[in-house]
Short mmCIF file of C-alpha atoms in Angstrom, two decimals:
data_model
loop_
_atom_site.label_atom_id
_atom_site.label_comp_id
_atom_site.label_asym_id
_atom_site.label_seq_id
_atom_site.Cartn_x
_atom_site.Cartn_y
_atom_site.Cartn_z
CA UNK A 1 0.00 0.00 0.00
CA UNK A 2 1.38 3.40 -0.97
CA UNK A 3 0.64 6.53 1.43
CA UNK A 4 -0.76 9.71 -0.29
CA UNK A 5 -0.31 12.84 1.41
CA UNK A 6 -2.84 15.52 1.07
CA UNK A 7 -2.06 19.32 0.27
CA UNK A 8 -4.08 21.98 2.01
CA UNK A 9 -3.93 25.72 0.72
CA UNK A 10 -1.58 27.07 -1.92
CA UNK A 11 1.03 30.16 -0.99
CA UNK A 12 0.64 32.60 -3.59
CA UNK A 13 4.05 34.35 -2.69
CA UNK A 14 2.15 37.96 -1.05
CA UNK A 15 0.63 36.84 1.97
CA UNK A 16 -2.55 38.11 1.20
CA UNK A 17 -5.02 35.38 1.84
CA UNK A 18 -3.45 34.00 5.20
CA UNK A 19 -6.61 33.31 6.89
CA UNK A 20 -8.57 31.86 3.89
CA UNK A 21 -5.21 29.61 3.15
CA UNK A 22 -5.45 28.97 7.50
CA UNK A 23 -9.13 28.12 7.43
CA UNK A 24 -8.37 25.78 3.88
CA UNK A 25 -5.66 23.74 6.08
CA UNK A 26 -8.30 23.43 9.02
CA UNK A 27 -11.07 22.45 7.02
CA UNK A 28 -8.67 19.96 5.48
CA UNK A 29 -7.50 18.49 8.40
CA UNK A 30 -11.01 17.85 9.80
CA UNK A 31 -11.98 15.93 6.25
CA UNK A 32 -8.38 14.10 6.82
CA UNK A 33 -9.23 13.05 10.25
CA UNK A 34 -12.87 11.77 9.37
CA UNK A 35 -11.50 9.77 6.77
CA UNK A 36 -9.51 7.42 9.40
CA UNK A 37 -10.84 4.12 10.71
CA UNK A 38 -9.34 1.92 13.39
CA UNK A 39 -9.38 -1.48 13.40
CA UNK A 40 -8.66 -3.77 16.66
CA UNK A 41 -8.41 -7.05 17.61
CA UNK A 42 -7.14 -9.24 21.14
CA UNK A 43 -5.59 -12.62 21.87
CA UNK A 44 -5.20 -13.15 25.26
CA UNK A 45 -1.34 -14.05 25.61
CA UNK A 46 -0.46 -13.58 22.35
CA UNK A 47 3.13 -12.66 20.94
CA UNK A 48 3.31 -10.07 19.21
CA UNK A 49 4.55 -11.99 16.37
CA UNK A 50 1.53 -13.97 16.38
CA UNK A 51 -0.87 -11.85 16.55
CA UNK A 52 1.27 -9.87 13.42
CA UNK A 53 0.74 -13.62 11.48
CA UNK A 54 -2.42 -14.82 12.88
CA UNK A 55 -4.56 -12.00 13.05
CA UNK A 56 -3.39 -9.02 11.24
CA UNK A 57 -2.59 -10.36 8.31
CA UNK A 58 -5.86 -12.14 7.73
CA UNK A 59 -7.58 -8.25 8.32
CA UNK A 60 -4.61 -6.79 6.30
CA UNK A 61 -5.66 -9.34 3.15
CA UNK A 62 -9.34 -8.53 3.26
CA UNK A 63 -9.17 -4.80 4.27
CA UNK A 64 -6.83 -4.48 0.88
CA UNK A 65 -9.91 -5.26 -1.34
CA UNK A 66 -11.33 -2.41 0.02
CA UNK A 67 -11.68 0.41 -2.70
CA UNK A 68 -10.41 3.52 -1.78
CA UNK A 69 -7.62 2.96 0.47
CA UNK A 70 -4.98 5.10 0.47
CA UNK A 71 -2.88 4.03 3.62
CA UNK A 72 -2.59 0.93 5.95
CA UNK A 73 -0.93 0.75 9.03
CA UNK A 74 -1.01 -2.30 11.78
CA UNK A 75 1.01 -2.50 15.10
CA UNK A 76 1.10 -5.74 17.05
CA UNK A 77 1.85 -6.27 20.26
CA UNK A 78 1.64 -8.64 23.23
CA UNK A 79 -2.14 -9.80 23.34
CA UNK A 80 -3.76 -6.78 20.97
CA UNK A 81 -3.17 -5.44 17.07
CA UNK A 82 -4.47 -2.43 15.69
CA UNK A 83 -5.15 -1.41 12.25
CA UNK A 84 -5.15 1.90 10.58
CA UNK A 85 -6.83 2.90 7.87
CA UNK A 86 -6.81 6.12 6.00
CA UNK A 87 -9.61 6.43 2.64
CA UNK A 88 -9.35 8.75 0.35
CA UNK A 89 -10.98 12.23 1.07
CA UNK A 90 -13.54 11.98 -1.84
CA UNK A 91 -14.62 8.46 -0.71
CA UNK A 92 -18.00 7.72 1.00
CA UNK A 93 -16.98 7.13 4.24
CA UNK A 94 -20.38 5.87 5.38
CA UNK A 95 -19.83 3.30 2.43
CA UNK A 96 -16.25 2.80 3.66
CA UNK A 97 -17.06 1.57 7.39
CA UNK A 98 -19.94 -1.40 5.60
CA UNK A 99 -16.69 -2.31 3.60
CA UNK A 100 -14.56 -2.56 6.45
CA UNK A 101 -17.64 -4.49 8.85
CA UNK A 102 -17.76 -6.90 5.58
CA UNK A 103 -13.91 -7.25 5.25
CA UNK A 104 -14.31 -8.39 9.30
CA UNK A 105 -17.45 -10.72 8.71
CA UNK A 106 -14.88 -12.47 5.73
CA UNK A 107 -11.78 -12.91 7.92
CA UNK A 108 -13.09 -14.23 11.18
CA UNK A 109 -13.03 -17.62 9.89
CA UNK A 110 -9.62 -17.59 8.79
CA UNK A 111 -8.46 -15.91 12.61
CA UNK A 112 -7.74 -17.89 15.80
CA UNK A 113 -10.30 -19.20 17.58
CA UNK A 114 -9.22 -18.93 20.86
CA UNK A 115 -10.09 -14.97 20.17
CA UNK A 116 -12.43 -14.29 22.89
CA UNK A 117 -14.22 -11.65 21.35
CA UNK A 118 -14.32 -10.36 17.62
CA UNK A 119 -11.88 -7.43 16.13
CA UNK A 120 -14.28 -4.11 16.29
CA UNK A 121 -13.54 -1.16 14.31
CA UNK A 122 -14.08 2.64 15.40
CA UNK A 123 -14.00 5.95 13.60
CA UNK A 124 -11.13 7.57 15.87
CA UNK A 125 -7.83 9.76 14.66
CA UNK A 126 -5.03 7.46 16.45
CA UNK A 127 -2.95 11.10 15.95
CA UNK A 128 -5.30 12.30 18.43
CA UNK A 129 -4.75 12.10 22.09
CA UNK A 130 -7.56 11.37 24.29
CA UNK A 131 -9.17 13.89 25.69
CA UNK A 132 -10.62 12.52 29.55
CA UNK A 133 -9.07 9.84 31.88
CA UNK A 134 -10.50 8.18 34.53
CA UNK A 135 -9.55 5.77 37.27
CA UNK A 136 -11.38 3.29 39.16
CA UNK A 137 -9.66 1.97 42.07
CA UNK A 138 -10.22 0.66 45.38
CA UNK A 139 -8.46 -0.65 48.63
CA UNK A 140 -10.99 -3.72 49.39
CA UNK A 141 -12.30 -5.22 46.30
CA UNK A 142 -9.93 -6.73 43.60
CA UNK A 143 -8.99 -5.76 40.24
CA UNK A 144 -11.03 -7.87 38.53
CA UNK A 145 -14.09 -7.09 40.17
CA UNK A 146 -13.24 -3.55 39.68
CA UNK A 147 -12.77 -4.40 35.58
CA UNK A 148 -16.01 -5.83 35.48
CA UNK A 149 -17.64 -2.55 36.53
CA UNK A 150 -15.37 -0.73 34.33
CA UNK A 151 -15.88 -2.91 30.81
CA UNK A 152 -19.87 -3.24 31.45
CA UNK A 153 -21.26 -0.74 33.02
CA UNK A 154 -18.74 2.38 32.41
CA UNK A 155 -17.50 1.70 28.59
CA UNK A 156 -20.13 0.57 27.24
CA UNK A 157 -22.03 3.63 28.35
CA UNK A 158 -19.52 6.36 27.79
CA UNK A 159 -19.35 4.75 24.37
CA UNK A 160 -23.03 6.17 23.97
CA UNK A 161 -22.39 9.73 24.42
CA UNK A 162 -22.65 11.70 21.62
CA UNK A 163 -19.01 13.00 20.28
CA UNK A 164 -16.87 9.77 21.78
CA UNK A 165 -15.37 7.83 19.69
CA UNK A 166 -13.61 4.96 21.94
CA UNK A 167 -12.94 4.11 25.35
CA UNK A 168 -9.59 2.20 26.03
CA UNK A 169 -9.45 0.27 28.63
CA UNK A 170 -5.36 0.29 30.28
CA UNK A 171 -4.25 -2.09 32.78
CA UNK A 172 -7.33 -4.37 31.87
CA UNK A 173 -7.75 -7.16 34.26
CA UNK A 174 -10.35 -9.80 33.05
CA UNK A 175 -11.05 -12.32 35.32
CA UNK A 176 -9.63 -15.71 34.11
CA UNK A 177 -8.26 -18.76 36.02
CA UNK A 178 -4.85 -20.00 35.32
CA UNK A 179 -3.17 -23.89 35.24
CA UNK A 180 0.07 -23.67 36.25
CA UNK A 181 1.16 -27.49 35.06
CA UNK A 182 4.10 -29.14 36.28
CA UNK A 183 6.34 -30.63 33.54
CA UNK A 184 7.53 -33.87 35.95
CA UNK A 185 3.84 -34.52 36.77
CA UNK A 186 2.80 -34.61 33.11
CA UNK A 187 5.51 -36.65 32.50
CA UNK A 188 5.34 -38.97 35.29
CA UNK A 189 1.52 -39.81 34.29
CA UNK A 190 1.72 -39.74 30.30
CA UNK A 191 -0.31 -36.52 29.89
CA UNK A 192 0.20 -33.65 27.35
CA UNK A 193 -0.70 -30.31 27.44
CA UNK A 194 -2.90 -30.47 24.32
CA UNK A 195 -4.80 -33.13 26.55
CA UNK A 196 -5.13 -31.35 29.40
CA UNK A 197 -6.06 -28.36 27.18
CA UNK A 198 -9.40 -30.68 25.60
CA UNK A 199 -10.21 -31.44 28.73
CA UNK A 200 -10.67 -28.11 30.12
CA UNK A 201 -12.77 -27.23 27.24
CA UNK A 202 -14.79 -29.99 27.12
CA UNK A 203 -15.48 -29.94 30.88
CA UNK A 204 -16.70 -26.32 30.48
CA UNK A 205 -18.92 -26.30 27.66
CA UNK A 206 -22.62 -24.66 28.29
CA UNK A 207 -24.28 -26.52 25.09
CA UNK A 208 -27.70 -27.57 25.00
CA UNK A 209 -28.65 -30.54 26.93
CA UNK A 210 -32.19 -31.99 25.45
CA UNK A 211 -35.65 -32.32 25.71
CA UNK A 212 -37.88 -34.96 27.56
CA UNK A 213 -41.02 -35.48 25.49
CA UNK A 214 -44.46 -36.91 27.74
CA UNK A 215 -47.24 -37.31 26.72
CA UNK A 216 -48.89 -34.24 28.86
CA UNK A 217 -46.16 -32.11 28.28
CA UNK A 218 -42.47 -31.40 27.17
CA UNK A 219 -39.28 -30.67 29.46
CA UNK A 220 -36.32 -28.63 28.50
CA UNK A 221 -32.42 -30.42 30.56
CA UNK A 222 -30.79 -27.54 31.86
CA UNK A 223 -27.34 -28.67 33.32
CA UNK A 224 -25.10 -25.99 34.23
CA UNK A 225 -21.89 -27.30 32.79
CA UNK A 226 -20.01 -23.67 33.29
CA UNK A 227 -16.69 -23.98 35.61
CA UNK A 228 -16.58 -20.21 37.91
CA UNK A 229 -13.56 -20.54 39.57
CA UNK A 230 -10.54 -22.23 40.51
CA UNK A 231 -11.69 -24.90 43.21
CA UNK A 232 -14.23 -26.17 40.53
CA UNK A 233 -11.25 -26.73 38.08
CA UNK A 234 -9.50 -28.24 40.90
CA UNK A 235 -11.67 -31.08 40.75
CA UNK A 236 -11.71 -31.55 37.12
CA UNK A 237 -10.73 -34.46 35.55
CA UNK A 238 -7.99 -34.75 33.21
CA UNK A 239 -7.97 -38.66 32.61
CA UNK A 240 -7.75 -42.02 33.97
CA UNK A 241 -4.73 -43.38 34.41
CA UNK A 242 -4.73 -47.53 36.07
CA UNK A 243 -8.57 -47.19 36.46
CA UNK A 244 -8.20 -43.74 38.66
CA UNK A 245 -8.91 -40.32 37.84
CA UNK A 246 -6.43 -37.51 37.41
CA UNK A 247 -7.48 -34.32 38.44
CA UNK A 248 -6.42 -30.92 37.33
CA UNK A 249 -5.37 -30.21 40.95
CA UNK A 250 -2.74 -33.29 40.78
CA UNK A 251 -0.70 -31.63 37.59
CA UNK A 252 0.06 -28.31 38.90
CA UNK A 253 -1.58 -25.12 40.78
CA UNK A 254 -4.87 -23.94 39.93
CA UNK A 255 -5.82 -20.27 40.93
CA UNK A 256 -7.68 -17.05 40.47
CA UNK A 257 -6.00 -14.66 38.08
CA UNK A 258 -6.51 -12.48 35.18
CA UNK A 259 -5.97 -13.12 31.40
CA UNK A 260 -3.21 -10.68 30.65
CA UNK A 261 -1.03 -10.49 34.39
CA UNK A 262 1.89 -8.03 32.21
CA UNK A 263 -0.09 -5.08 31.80
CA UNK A 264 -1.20 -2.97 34.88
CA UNK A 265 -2.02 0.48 35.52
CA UNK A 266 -1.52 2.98 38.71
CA UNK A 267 -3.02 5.74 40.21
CA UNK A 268 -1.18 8.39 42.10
CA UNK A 269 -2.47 11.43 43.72
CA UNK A 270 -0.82 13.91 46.34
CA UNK A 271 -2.95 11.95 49.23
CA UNK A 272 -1.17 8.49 48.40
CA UNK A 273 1.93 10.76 49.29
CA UNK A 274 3.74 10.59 45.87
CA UNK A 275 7.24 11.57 45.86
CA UNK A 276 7.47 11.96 49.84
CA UNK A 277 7.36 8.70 51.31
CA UNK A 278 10.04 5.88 52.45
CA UNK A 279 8.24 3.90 49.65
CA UNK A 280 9.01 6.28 47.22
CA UNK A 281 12.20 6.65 48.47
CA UNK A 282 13.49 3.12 48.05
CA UNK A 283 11.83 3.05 44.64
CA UNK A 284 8.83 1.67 45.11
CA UNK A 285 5.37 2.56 43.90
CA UNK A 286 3.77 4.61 46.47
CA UNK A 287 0.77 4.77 43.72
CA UNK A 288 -2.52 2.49 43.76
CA UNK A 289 -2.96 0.13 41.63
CA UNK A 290 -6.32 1.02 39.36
CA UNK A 291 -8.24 0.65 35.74
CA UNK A 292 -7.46 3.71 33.61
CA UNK A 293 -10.51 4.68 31.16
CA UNK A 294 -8.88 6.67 28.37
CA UNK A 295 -12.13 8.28 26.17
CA UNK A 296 -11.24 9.59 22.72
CA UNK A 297 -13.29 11.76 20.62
CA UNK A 298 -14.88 11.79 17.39
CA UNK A 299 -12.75 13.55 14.61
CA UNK A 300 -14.91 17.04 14.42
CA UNK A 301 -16.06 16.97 17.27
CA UNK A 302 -15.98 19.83 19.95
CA UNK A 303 -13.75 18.78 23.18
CA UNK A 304 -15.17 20.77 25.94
CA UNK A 305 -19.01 20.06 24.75
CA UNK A 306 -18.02 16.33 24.81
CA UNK A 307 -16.35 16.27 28.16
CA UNK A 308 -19.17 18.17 29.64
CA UNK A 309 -21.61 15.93 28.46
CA UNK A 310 -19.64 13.13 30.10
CA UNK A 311 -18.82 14.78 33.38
CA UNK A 312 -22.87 14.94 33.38
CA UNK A 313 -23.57 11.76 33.88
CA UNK A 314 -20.49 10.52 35.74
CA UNK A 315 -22.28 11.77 39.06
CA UNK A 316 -25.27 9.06 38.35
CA UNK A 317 -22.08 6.34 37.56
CA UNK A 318 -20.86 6.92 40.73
CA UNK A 319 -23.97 5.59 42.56
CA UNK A 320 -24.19 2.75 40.67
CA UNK A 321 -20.72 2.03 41.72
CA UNK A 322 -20.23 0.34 45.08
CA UNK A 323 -18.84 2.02 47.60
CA UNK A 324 -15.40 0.53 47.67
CA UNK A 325 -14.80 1.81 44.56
CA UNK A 326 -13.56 5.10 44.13
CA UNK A 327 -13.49 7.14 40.29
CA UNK A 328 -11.56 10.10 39.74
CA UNK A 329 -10.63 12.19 36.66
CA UNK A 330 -6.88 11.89 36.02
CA UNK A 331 -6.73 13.83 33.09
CA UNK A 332 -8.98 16.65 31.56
CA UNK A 333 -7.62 17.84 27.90
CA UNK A 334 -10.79 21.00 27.75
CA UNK A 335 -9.38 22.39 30.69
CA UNK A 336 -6.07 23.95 29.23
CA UNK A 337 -8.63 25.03 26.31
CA UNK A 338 -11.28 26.72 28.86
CA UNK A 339 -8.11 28.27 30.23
CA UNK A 340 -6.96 29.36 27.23
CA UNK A 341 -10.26 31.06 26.17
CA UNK A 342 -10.21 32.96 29.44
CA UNK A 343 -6.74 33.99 28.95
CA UNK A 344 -8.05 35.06 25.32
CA UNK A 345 -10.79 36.98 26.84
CA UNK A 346 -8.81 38.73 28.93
CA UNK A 347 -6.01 39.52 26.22
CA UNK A 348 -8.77 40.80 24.21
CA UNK A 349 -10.57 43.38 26.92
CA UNK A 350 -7.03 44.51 27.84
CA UNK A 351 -6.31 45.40 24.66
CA UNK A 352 -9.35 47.15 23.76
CA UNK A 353 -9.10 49.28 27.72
CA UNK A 354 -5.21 50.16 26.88
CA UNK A 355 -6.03 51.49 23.06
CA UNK A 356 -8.54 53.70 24.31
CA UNK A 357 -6.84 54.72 27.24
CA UNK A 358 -3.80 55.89 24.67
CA UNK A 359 -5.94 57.08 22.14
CA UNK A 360 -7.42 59.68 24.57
CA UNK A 361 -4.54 60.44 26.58
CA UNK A 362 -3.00 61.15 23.19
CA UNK A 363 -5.47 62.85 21.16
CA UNK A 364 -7.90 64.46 23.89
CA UNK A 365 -10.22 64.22 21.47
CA UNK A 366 -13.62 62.70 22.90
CA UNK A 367 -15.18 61.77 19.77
CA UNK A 368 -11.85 59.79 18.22
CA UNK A 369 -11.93 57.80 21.61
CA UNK A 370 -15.48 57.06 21.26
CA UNK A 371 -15.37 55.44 17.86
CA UNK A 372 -12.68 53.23 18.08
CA UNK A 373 -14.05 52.15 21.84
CA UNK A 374 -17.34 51.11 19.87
CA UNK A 375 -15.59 49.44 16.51
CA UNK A 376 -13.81 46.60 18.14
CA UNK A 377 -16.28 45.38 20.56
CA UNK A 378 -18.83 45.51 17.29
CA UNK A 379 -16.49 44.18 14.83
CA UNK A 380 -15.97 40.95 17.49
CA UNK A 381 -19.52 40.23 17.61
CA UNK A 382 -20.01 40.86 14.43
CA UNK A 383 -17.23 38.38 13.62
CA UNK A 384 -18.84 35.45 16.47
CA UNK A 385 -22.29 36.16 14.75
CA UNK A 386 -21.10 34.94 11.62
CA UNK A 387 -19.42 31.87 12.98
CA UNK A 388 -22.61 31.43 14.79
CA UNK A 389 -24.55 31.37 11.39
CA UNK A 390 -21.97 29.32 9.84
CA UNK A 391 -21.87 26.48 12.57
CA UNK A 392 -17.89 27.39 13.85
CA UNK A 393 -16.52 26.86 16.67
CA UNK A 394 -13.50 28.62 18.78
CA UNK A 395 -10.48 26.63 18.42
CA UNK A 396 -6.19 27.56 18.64
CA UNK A 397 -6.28 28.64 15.16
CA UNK A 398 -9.56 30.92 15.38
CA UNK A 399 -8.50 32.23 18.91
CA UNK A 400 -4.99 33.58 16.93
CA UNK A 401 -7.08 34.90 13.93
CA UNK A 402 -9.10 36.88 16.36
CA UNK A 403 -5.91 38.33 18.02
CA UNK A 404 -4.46 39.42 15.23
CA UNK A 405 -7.62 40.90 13.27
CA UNK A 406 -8.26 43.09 16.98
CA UNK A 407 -4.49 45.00 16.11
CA UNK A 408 -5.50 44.80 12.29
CA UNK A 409 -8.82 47.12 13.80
CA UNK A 410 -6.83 49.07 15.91
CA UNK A 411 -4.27 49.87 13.47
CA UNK A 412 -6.60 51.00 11.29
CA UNK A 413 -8.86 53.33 13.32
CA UNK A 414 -5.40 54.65 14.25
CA UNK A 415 -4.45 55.23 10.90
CA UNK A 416 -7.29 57.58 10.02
CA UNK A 417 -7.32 59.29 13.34
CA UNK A 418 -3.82 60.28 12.97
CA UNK A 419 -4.72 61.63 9.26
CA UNK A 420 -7.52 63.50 10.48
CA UNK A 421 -5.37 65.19 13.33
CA UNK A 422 -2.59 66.00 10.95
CA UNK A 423 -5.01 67.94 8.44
CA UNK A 424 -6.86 70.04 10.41
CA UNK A 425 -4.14 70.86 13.22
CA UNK A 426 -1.35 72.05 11.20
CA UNK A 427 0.35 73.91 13.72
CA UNK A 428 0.58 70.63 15.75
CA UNK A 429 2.59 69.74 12.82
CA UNK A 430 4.81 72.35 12.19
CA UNK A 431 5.97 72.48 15.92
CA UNK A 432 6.81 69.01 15.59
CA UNK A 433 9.16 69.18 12.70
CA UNK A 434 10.38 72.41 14.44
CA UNK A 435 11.53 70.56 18.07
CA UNK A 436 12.57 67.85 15.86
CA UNK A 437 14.66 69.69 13.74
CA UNK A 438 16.28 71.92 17.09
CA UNK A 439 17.45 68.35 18.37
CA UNK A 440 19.52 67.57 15.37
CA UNK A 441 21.43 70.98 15.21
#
């Protein structure tokens, strides 16, 4: 696959049409970052060499079908690949994502099937960092438990809000149990692994049972053939071996874990004492060990109205929650920008106070302090009432534009005051050039 860069805005070599060439590169950037899908896909334990031959490649064959493609990236690593894809800017992206949810549909056959769930696509920028964190940790309950609350109930419903894109889950902790075999058992009673490995999955299976047919009526066998945890796969049996069983319990250790134990995620704060304690000290982590949400955005989409809108409901989340567990925001990426609008704001009214504070200390002249006082507050609404109209919103590059356009004012209204002083108070003038030209003697 070849990568095609696009080319936003043209320099015509005067300078002249900065801000339509600016608002050209913004516009294009927003198409650019619409136009990206992610792909992703888990294997619990998997190398990241196998998941680059067993499951990306698969994707990689199918997605490269796809018309319109104009760049594909994958990165593999222990347990998880991700895909990148970038369409062309005049492709229907609508029509793009059914291509991509067929290309999945086509290559879950040929993909492991030990996958516990499906690879799932999202429209997301991967460029793009995420713009809310959370953390859910407690000092009681265990990580797994605390997982559960964070994949089901959390996720899934921060997924919903309008303007998110993803929510990543870091430090994931599944519940799983683990088999810890013991090569001299195995070998001391004739057992393989791929053995012991059938018998695990036939002695969890939850298939259908059967029916009893009567002659008054029909019953449906329910047998609940589901193992929980590890002391039922304790008691499981492996095989016979000179008319007795073998038991799971007798090859190795059997015990409550998770199904990836080399990722984890902490949380520090200023309360667990970070940086001041012995812990710390000796190197240790003085942080708490928690599940980090990371929520991503849709490409487009305004940051502050989405985090708001999530913030909103978080309240109601944390009454669902039990109270062992305790969610906090790590990370809030509209806060710098709120700040930065204020600071704007500010910049803006300063500006405006010190011109017409020089203007009339200056000049003295009421009426060319007046005007100016009254153009730049009118040409900024003006200016927000056609964005209104238009459906813009603030960001970095219209918060610079507006800067610059309030000197552009300024200078101006300067410009003809100064050429209205100079004609009708000529003798303003001629003193001038007459000080001016005693200094140089």
């Amino acid at each position: 696959m070849t990568s095609n860069h696009a080319n936003f805005g043209a320099d015509n070599g005067n300078g002249a049409n900065l801000f339509d060439d600016c608002a050209e590169i913004s516009d294009g950037w927003s198409r650019l970052a619409k136009s990206v899908r992610q792909v992703s896909a888990s294997l619990p334990d998997g190398s990241p060499e196998t998941m680059a031959s067993s499951v990306a490649t698969p994707l990689e064959q199918q997605f490269s079908s796809i018309a319109g493609i104009t760049s594909m990236t994958s990165s593999s690593s222990l347990g998880s690949s991700q895909i990148t894809l970038q369409f062309d800017l005049n492709r229907d992206i609508d029509g793009a994502a059914q291509d991509v949810q067929a290309a999945i549909a086509k290559a879950i056959r040929q993909l492991p099937s030990t996958m516990t769930t499906p690879p799932s696509y999202r429209k997301v920028n991967p460029a793009d960092q995420p713009v809310l964190y959370l953390s859910l940790s407690s000092e009681i309950l265990p990580l797994s438990t605390i997982n559960k609350y964070a994949e089901t109930q959390l996720a899934q419903r921060l997924s919903m809000v309008s303007g998110v894109a993803q929510v990543n889950v870091f430090g994931s902790q599944k519940y799983a149990v683990r088999a810890l075999l013991d090569p001299n058992s195995l070998s001391a009673k004739g057992i393989g692994t791929d053995e012991v490995a059938d018998a695990i999955s036939k002695g969890n299976s939850n298939l259908p049972t059967g029916n009893l047919y009567g002659n008054q009526q029909n019953l449906t066998i329910e047998s609940n053939g589901q193992l929980t945890n590890a002391d039922a796969y304790r008691n499981l049996t492996i095989a016979y071996r000179n008319g007795s069983p073998v038991h799971l319990s007798d090859l190795g250790q059997v015990v409550d874990s998770v199904e990836n134990d080399k990722v984890a995620s902490w949380y520090f704060s200023r309360s667990l004492g970070f940086g001041e304690t012995e812990q710390a000290k000796a190197g240790e982590f003085p942080g708490r060990r928690a599940i980090v949400l990371a929520i991503q955005k849709q490409p487009g989409t305004n940051t502050v109205e989405t985090v708001a809108q999530i913030k909103k409901i978080l309240p109601n989340f944390q009454k669902q929650l039990p109270a062992a567990i305790s969610m906090e925001v790590l990370f809030d990426r509209s806060q710098p920008i709120k700040e930065s609008i204020e600071d704007v704001q500010f910049t803006l009214m300063l500006t405006i106070a010190l011109v017409v504070l020089v203007i009339f200390l200056f000049l003295r002249n009421l009426s060319a302090t007046i005007i100016p006082s009254l153009a730049v507050p009118l040409s900024l609404v003006a200016t927000f009432g056609v964005m209104l109209l238009l459906g813009y919103s603030l960001d970095n590059l219209s918060l610079m534009a507006l800067t610059l356009v309030v000197g552009l004012v300024v200078d101006r209204c300067n410009f003809g005051f100064w050429n209205r002083f100079l004609k009708f108070d000529t003798n303003v003038v001629q003193s001038i050039f007459a000080s001016t030209a005693s200094r140089w003697r």
